XYZ file of C-alpha atoms in Angstrom:
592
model
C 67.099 52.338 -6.309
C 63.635 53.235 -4.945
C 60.795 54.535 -7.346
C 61.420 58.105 -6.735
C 59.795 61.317 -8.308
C 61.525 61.808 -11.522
C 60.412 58.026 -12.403
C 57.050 58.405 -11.085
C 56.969 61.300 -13.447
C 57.825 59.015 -16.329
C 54.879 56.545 -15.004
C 52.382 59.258 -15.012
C 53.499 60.148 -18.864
C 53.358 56.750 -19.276
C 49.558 55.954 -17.962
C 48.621 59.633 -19.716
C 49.728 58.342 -22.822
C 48.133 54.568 -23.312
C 45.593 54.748 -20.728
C 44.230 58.264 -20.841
C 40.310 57.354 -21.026
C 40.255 54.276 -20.764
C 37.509 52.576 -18.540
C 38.023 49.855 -15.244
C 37.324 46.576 -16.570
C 38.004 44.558 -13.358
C 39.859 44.956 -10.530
C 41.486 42.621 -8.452
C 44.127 42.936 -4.983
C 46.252 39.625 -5.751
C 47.811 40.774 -1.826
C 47.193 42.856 1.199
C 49.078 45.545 0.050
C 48.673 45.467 -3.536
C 45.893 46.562 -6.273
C 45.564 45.299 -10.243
C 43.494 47.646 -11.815
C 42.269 46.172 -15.608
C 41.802 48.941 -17.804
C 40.582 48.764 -21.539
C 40.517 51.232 -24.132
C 40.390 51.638 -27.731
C 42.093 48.444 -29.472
C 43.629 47.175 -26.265
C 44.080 46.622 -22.651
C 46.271 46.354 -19.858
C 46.750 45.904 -16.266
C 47.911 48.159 -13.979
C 49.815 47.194 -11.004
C 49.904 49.542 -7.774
C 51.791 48.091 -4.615
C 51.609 50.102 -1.558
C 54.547 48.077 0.165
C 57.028 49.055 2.202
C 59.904 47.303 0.237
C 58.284 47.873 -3.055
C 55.961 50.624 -3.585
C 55.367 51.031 -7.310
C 53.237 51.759 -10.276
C 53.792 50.589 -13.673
C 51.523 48.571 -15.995
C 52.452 44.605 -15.929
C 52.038 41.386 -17.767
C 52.322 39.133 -14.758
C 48.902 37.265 -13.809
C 49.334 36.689 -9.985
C 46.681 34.705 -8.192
C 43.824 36.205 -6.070
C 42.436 35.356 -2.864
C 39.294 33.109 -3.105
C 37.388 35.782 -1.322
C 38.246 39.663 -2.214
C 39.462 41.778 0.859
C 37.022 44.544 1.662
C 39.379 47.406 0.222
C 39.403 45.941 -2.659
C 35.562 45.368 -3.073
C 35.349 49.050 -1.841
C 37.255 50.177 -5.049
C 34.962 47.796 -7.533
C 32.203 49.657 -5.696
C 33.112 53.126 -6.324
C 35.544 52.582 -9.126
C 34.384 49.676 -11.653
C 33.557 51.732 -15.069
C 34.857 54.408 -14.184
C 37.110 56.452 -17.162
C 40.328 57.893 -16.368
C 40.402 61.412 -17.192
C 43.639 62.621 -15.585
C 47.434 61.770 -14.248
C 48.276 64.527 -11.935
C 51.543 64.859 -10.156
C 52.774 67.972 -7.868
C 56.155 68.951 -9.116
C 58.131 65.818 -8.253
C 56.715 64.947 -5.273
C 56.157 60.943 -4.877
C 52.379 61.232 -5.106
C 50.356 60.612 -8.015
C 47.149 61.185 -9.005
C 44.798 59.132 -11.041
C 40.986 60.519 -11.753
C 38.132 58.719 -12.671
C 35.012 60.220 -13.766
C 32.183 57.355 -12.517
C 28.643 56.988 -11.324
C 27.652 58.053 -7.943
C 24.911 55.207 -6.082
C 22.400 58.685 -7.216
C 22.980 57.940 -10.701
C 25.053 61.245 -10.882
C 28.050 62.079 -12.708
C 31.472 62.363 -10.298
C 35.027 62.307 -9.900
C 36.956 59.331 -7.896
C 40.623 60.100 -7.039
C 43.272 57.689 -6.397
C 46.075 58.782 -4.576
C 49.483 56.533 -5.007
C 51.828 57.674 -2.235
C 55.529 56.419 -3.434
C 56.854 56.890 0.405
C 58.474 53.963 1.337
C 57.100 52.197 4.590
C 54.611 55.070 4.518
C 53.257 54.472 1.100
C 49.590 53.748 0.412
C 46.750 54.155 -1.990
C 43.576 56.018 -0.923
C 40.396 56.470 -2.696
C 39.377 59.960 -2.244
C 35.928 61.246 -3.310
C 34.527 64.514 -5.015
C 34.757 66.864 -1.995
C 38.173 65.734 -0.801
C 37.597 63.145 1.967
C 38.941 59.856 1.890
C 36.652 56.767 1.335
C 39.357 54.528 2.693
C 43.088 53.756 2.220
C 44.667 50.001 1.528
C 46.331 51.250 4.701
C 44.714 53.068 7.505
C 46.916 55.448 9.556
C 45.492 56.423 13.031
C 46.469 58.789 15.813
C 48.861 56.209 17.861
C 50.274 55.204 13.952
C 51.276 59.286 13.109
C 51.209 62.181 14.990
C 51.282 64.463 11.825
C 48.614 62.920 9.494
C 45.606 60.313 10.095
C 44.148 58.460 6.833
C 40.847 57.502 7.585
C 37.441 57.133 6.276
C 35.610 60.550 6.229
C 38.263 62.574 6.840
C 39.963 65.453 5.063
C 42.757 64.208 2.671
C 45.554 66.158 2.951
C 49.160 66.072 1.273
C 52.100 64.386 3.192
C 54.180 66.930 4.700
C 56.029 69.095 1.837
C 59.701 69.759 1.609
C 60.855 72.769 1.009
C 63.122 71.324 -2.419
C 63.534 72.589 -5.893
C 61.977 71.016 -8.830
C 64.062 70.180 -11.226
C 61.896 70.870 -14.213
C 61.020 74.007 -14.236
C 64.152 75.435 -11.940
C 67.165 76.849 -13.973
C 70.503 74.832 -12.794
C 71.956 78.628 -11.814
C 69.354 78.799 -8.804
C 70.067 75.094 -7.988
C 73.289 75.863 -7.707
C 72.503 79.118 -5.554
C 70.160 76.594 -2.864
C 72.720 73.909 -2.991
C 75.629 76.882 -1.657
C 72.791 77.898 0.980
C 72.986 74.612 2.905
C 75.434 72.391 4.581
C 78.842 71.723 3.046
C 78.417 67.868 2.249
C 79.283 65.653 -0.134
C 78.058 66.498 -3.664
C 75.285 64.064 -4.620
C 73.686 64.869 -0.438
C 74.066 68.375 -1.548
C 72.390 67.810 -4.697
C 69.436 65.268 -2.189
C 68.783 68.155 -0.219
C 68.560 70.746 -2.833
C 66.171 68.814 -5.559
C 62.828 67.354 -4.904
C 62.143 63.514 -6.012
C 65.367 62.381 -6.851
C 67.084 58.904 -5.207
C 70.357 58.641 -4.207
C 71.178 56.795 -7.299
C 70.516 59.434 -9.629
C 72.178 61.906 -7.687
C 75.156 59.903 -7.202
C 75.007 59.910 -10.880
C 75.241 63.222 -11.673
C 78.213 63.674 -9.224
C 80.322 61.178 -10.408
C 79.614 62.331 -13.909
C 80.880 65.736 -12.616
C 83.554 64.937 -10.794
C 84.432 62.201 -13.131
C 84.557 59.496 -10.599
C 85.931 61.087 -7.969
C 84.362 62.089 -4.550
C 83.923 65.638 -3.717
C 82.249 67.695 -1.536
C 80.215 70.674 -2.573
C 82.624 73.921 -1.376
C 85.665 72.000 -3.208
C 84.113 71.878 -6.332
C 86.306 73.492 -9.447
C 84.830 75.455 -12.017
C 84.941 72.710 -14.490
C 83.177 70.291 -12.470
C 80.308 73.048 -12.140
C 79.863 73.169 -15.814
C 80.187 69.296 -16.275
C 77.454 69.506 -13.437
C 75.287 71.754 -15.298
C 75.669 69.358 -18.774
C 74.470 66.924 -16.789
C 71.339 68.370 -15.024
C 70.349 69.668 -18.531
C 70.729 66.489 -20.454
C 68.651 64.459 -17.029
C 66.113 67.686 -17.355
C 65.801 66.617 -21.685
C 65.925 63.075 -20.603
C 62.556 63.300 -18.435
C 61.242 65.946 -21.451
C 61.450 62.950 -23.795
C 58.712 60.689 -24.889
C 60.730 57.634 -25.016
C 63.910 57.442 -22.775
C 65.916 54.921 -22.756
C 65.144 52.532 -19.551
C 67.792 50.261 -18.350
C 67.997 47.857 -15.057
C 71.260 47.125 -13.282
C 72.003 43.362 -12.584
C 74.592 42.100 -10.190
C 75.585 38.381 -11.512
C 72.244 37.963 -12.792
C 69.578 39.394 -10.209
C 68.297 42.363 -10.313
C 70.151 45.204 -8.260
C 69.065 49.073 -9.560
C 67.254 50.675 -11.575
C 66.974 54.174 -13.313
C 66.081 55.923 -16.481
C 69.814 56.742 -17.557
C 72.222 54.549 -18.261
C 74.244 54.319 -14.451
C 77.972 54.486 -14.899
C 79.119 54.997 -11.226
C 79.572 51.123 -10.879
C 81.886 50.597 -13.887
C 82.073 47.315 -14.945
C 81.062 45.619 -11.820
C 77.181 45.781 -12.755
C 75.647 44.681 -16.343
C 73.477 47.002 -18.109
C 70.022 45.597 -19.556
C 67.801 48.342 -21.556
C 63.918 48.044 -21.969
C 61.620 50.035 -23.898
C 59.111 51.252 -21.321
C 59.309 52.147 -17.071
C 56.626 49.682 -16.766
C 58.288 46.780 -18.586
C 61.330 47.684 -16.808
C 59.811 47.391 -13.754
C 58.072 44.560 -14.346
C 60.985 42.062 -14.573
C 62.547 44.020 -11.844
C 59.916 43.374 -8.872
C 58.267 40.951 -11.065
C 60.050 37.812 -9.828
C 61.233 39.264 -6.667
C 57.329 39.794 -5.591
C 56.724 36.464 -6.726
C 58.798 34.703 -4.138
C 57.643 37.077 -1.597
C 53.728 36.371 -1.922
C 54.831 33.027 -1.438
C 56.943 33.044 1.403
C 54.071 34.845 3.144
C 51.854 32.093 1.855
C 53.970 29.371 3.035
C 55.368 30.402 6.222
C 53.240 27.912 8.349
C 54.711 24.687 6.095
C 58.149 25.836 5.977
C 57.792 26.730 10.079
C 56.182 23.255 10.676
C 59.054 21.300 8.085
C 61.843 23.387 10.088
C 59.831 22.569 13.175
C 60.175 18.801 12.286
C 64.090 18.283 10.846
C 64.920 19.688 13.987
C 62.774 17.309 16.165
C 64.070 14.175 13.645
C 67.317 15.619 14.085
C 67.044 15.111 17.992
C 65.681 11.815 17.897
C 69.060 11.189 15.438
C 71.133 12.015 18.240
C 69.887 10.153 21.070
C 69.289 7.105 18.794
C 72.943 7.296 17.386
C 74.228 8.021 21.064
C 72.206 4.605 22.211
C 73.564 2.748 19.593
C 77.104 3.498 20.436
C 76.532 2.233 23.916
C 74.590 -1.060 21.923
C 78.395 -1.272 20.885
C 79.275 -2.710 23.795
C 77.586 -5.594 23.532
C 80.376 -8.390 23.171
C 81.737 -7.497 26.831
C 77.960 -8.131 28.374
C 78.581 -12.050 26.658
C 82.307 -12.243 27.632
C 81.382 -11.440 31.251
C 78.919 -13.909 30.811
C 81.108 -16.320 29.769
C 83.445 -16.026 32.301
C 81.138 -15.961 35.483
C 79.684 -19.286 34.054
C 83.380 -20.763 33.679
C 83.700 -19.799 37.404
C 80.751 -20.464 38.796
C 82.620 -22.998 41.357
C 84.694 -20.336 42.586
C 82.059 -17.759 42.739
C 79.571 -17.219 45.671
C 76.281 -15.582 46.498
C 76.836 -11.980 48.251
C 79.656 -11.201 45.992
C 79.776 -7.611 44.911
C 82.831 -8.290 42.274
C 84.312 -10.915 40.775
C 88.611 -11.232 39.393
C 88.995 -13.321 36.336
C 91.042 -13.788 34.117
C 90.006 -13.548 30.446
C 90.771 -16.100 28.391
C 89.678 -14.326 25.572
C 92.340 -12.006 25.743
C 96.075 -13.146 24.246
C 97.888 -12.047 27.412
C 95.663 -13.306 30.375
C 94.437 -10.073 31.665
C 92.117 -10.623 34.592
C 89.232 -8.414 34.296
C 87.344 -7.429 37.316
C 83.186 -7.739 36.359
C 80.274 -6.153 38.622
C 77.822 -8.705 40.222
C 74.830 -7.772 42.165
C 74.971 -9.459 45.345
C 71.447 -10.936 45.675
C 71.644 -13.048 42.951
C 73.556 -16.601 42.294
C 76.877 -17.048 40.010
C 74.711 -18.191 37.775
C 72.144 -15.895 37.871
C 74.743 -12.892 37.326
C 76.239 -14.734 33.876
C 72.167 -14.828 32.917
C 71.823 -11.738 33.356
C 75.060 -10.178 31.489
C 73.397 -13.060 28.404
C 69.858 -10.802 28.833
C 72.193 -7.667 28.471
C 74.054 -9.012 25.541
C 70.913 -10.228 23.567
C 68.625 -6.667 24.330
C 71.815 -4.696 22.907
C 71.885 -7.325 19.963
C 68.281 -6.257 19.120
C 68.615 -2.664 20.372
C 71.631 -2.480 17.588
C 69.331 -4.310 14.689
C 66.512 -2.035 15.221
C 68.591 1.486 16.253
C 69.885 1.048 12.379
C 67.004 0.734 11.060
C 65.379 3.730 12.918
C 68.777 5.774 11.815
C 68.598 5.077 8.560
C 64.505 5.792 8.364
C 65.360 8.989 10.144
C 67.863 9.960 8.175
C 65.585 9.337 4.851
C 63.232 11.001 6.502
C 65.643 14.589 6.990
C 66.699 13.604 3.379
C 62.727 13.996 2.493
C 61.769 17.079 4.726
C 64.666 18.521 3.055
C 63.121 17.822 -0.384
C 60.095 19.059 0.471
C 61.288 22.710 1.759
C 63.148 23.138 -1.547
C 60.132 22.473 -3.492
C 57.653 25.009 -1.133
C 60.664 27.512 -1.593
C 60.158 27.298 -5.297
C 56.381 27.192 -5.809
C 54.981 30.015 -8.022
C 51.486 29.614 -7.397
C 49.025 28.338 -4.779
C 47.631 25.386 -6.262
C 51.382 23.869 -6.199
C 51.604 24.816 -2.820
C 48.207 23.171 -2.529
C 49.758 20.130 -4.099
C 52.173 20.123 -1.600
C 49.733 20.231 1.535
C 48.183 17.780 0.133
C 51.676 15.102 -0.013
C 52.287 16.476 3.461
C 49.156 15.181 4.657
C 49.367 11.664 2.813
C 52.665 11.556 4.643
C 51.422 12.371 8.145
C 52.958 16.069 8.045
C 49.879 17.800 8.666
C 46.317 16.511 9.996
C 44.723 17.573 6.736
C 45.154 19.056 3.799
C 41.430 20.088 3.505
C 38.517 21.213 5.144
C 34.772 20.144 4.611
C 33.934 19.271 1.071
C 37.193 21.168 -0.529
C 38.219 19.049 -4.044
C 41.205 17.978 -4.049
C 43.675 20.144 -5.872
C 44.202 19.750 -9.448
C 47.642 18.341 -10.413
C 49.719 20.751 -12.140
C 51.642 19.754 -15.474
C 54.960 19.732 -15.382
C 57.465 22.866 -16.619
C 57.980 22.212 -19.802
C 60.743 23.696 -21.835
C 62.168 22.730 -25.447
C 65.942 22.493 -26.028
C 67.781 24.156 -28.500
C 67.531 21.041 -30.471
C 63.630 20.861 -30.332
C 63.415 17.674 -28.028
C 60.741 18.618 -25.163
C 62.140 18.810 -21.909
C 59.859 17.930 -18.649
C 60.599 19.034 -15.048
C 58.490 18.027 -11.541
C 57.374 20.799 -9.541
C 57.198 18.817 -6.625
C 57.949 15.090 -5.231
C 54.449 13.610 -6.149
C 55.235 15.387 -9.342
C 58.665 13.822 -9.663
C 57.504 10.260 -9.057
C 54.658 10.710 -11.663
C 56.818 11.699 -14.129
C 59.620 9.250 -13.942
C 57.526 6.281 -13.000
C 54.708 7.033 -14.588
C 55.014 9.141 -17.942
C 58.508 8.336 -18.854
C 59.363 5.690 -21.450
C 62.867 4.074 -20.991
C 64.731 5.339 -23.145
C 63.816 9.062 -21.808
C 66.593 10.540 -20.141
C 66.520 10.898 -16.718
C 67.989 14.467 -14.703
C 68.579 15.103 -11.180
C 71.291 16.809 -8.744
C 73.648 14.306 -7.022
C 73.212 14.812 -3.073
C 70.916 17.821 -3.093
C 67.202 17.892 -3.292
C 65.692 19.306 -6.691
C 63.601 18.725 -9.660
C 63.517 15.363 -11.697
C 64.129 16.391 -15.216
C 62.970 13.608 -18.155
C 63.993 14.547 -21.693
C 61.487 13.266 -24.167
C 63.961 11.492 -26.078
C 61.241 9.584 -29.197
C 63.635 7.238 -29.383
C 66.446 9.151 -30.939
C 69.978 9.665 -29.644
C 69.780 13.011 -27.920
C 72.789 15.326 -28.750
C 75.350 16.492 -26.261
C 73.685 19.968 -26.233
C 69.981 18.993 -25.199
C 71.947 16.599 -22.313
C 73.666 19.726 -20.886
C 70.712 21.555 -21.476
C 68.718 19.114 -19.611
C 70.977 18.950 -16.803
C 71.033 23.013 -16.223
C 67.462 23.016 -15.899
C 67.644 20.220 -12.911
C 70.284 22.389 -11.497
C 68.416 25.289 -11.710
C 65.383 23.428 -10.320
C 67.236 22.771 -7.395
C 68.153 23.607 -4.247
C 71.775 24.215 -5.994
C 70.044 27.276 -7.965
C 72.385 29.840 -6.286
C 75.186 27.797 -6.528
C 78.082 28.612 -9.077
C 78.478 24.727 -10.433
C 76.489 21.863 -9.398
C 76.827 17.962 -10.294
C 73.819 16.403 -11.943
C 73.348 12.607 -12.809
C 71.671 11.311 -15.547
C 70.412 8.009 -16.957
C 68.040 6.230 -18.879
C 64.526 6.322 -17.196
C 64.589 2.415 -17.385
C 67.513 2.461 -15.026
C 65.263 4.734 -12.286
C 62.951 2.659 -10.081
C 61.484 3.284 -6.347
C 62.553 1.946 -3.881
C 60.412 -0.369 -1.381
C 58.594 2.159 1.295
C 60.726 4.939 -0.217
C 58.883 8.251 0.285
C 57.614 10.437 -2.774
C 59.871 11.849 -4.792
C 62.633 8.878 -3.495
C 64.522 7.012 -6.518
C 67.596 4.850 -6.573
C 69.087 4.511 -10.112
C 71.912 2.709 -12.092
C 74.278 3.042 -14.940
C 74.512 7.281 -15.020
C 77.209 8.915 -15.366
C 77.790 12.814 -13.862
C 77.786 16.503 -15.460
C 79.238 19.289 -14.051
C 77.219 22.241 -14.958
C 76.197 26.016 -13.968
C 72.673 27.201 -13.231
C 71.382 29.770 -15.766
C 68.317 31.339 -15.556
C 68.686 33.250 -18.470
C 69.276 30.029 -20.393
C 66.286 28.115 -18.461
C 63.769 31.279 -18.824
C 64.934 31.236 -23.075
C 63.979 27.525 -23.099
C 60.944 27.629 -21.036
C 58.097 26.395 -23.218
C 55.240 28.925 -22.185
C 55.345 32.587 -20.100
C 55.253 31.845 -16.477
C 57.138 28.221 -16.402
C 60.507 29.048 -16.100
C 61.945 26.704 -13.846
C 60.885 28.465 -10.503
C 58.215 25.664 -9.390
């Protein structure tokens, strides 16, 4: 479901009610298209989040921390310009439009008193935030929109703000369900919940689809078939959505398809039946939070690590290549034994053999029935000289074979580590891991460097840390230099050791203190490595584990490389719900 009118309206009686006059503490834009405004007031503070982007726009307060640029874009020292201070004085929304209002009453660079507007448009690809000053004009936008972007409305600086384009839609708060009703006849015979879309302003398809199946009690019907009954069950349910947005505290609940999030709304959604699980939270904002929260998440950092994960794709498939021809050269290496049998023979027959020959017919006496075997010789060389060359043949594919398995199997390792490496970027939740990582890939010859100038090098991150059910402290590596310092380094031996048999993923040490661990804190343990995996999305995954004394490296093995003994193999599910309830502090739940 998209953020649509009737929630925005919630947001805005949200912010009125905990925010109204409160003052900008800091502000901070974590990404190009979104703002974190820190607001205090009166015994507390929070952080409002407001994303302009096209597959997220939203507004909601959050508890998330996300990092910030090293150097602030200029929209976002514009706003700590005009903005920093300031007191929020108003929430305005039209109707239900998807535009909201926030005023701040500030400072001017006169030392005057004024009024700063920010304008969140909730429009999909065409939402944005634009700062809007005392007489109307725009200051700038997080998004500029020029003549070649719109034909119908520019946001620039200095111009005239003005609305997006209104629709000529009812308002569901203040428009009795009769004259609804009347509109909804006016228009196009379609199916109910379109009807009901083109009829009301600010409502998503969700809700709407909603309020038709509650009125048509599952069924699908379109508007100039509906019964008298399903008009009244219609208007019940317009009136109890109209009380709903009325009250001060509805009931907010997110819709979760095995586990992830899939819709949202402010009703409890019934259309999907028992297909979809039903979470409820006590605010739109902390709803929304752990909607987008972890979805945003791995977006910032895909954007942040497109170039490794471009350059690691960019070198499996050039080790891949060099695979193939090395494994196709070593099949013809296979060969070899003929090059020394022909040699054998020509020297055998080197009295019957003479210069000029282009081919000689012997028979092989290595063969049980005799078979004469016809073998190339180049004419301007001697008998001899022919069997010396099929020994040169024989002894280059001899070495060509030793050292083509050697290259295979380094190349091979070497997929096996790129591999281990893209799972790891893919689960970073912050820069300085991803730092971490640039700086392995340099060590490693990935990349030319993994810093410029006088940059320090980054500072190691500690490993997620969770507790299992039975109190033992459970440690997992974010990344391979990670891995190896916590199983070769930190781990006593009788620490269990965790990781996913034939995938790439986390290694998982269970402080043990010497005690037996229980069955329970095992299994626990080995969720968290499948979690930490690249199995994550997988419905079962196998995980070994063994004492950390059994673990070792081997010789020239790559970071994060291990060969173990003595384990033994779980089968086991990844939870997240289970990981995130374990996870030791906010923020470490198993995504690094």
């Amino acid at each position: 479901m998209a953020l649509d009118g009737a929630f925005l309206y919630l947001i805005g009686k949200e912010i009125e009610a905990r925010a109204l006059q409160s003052r900008i503490d800091r502000i901070h834009q974590p990404s190009r298209e979104e703002i974190i405004l820190v607001l205090r007031w009166k015994g507390g503070s929070g952080k409002l989040l407001i994303s302009a982007g096209a597959d997220s726009p939203r507004l909601h307060f959050t508890e998330t921390s996300p990092e910030n640029p090293q150097s602030p874009p200029m929209f976002c020292m514009l706003l700590r310009k005009y903005l920093s201070g300031g007191k929020l004085i108003a929430v305005r929304q039209l109707g239900m439009d998807r535009v909201l209002f926030l005023d701040f009453e500030t400072i001017s660079e006169m030392g005057d008193p004024t009024t700063m507007t920010l304008a969140i448009e909730i429009m999909g690809r065409h939402s944005n935030l634009i700062l809007i000053n005392q007489e109307g004009r725009v200051m700038d936008a997080i998004k500029r929109v020029d003549a070649e972007m719109s034909g119908f409305r520019e946001v620039l600086p200095g111009m005239q703000y003005v609305l997006p384009p209104a629709q000529d839609k009812l308002n569901l708060l203040d428009t009795d369900n009769d004259i609804i009703f009347e509109r909804m006849r006016q228009g196009k015979n379609a199916e109910l919940s379109k009807a009901l879309m083109n009829t009301l302003q600010g409502v998503s398809p969700l809700l709407m689809r909603e309020m038709a199946h509650y009125a048509c009690r599952g069924a699908e019907a379109f508007r100039d078939d509906l019964t008298q009954e399903q008009y009244a069950r219609l208007d019940f349910a317009l009136n109890r959505l109209r009380q709903t947005l009325a009250e001060n505290r509805p009931c907010f609940t997110m819709v979760l398809e095995n586990g992830r999030p899939k819709e949202f709304s402010f009703i409890p959604i019934q259309q999907y039946g028992t297909y979809m699980l039903t979470k409820e939270y006590d605010s739109a904002s902390s709803m929304l939070d752990s909607f987008y929260g972890e979805r945003d998440r791995l977006e910032r950092m895909k954007q942040r690590s497109h170039g490794i994960l471009r350059m690691l794709v960019n070198a499996a498939e050039r080790t891949s290549r060099k695979l193939e021809a090395q494994r196709a050269e070593l099949k013809q290496s296979g060969e070899r034994d003929l090059y020394k049998i022909y040699g054998d023979l020509i020297h055998s027959n080197l009295y019957a053999l003479e210069k000029g020959m282009t081919c000689a017919h012997l028979v092989n006496y290595y063969d049980e029935n005799g078979a004469v075997v016809d073998i190339p010789l180049d004419p301007l060389l001697t008998p001899s000289q022919n069997a010396q060359k099929y020994y040169a043949e024989y002894k280059k594919a001899v070495t060509a074979e030793r050292m083509l398995t050697g290259f295979i199997a380094q190349g091979e390792q070497e997929l096996l580590y790129i591999d281990s490496v893209f799972d790891a970027v893919s689960r970073t939740s912050g820069e300085a891991e991803l730092a971490e990582i640039r700086e392995e890939l340099a060590e490693q010859g990935y990349l030319r460097t993994a810093r410029k100038g006088k940059q320090k090098a980054p500072k190691p991150q500690p490993p997620l840390q969770y507790r299992s059910s039975d109190g033992f402290t459970i440690l997992c590596g974010r990344n391979n230099r990670q891995n190896d310092r916590l199983t070769l380094k930190e781990a006593k031996g009788n620490d269990l050791w965790c990781h996913t048999q034939g995938i790439p993923g986390s290694h998982v040490i269970v402080v043990s203190q010497g005690e037996t661990l229980p069955d329970r804190t095992i299994e626990e343990a080995c969720i968290i490595a499948a979690y930490n995996s690249k199995g994550r999305e997988s419905n079962g995954v196998s995980v070994d584990y063994t004492l950390a004394k059994n673990v070792r490296k081997p010789g020239g093995g790559k970071p994060g490389m291990v060969i173990f003994t003595d384990y033994r193999t779980a089968f086991v599910r990844p939870d997240a719900e289970l990981v995130q309830k374990l996870a030791v502090s906010e923020g470490k739940t198993g995504s690094g």
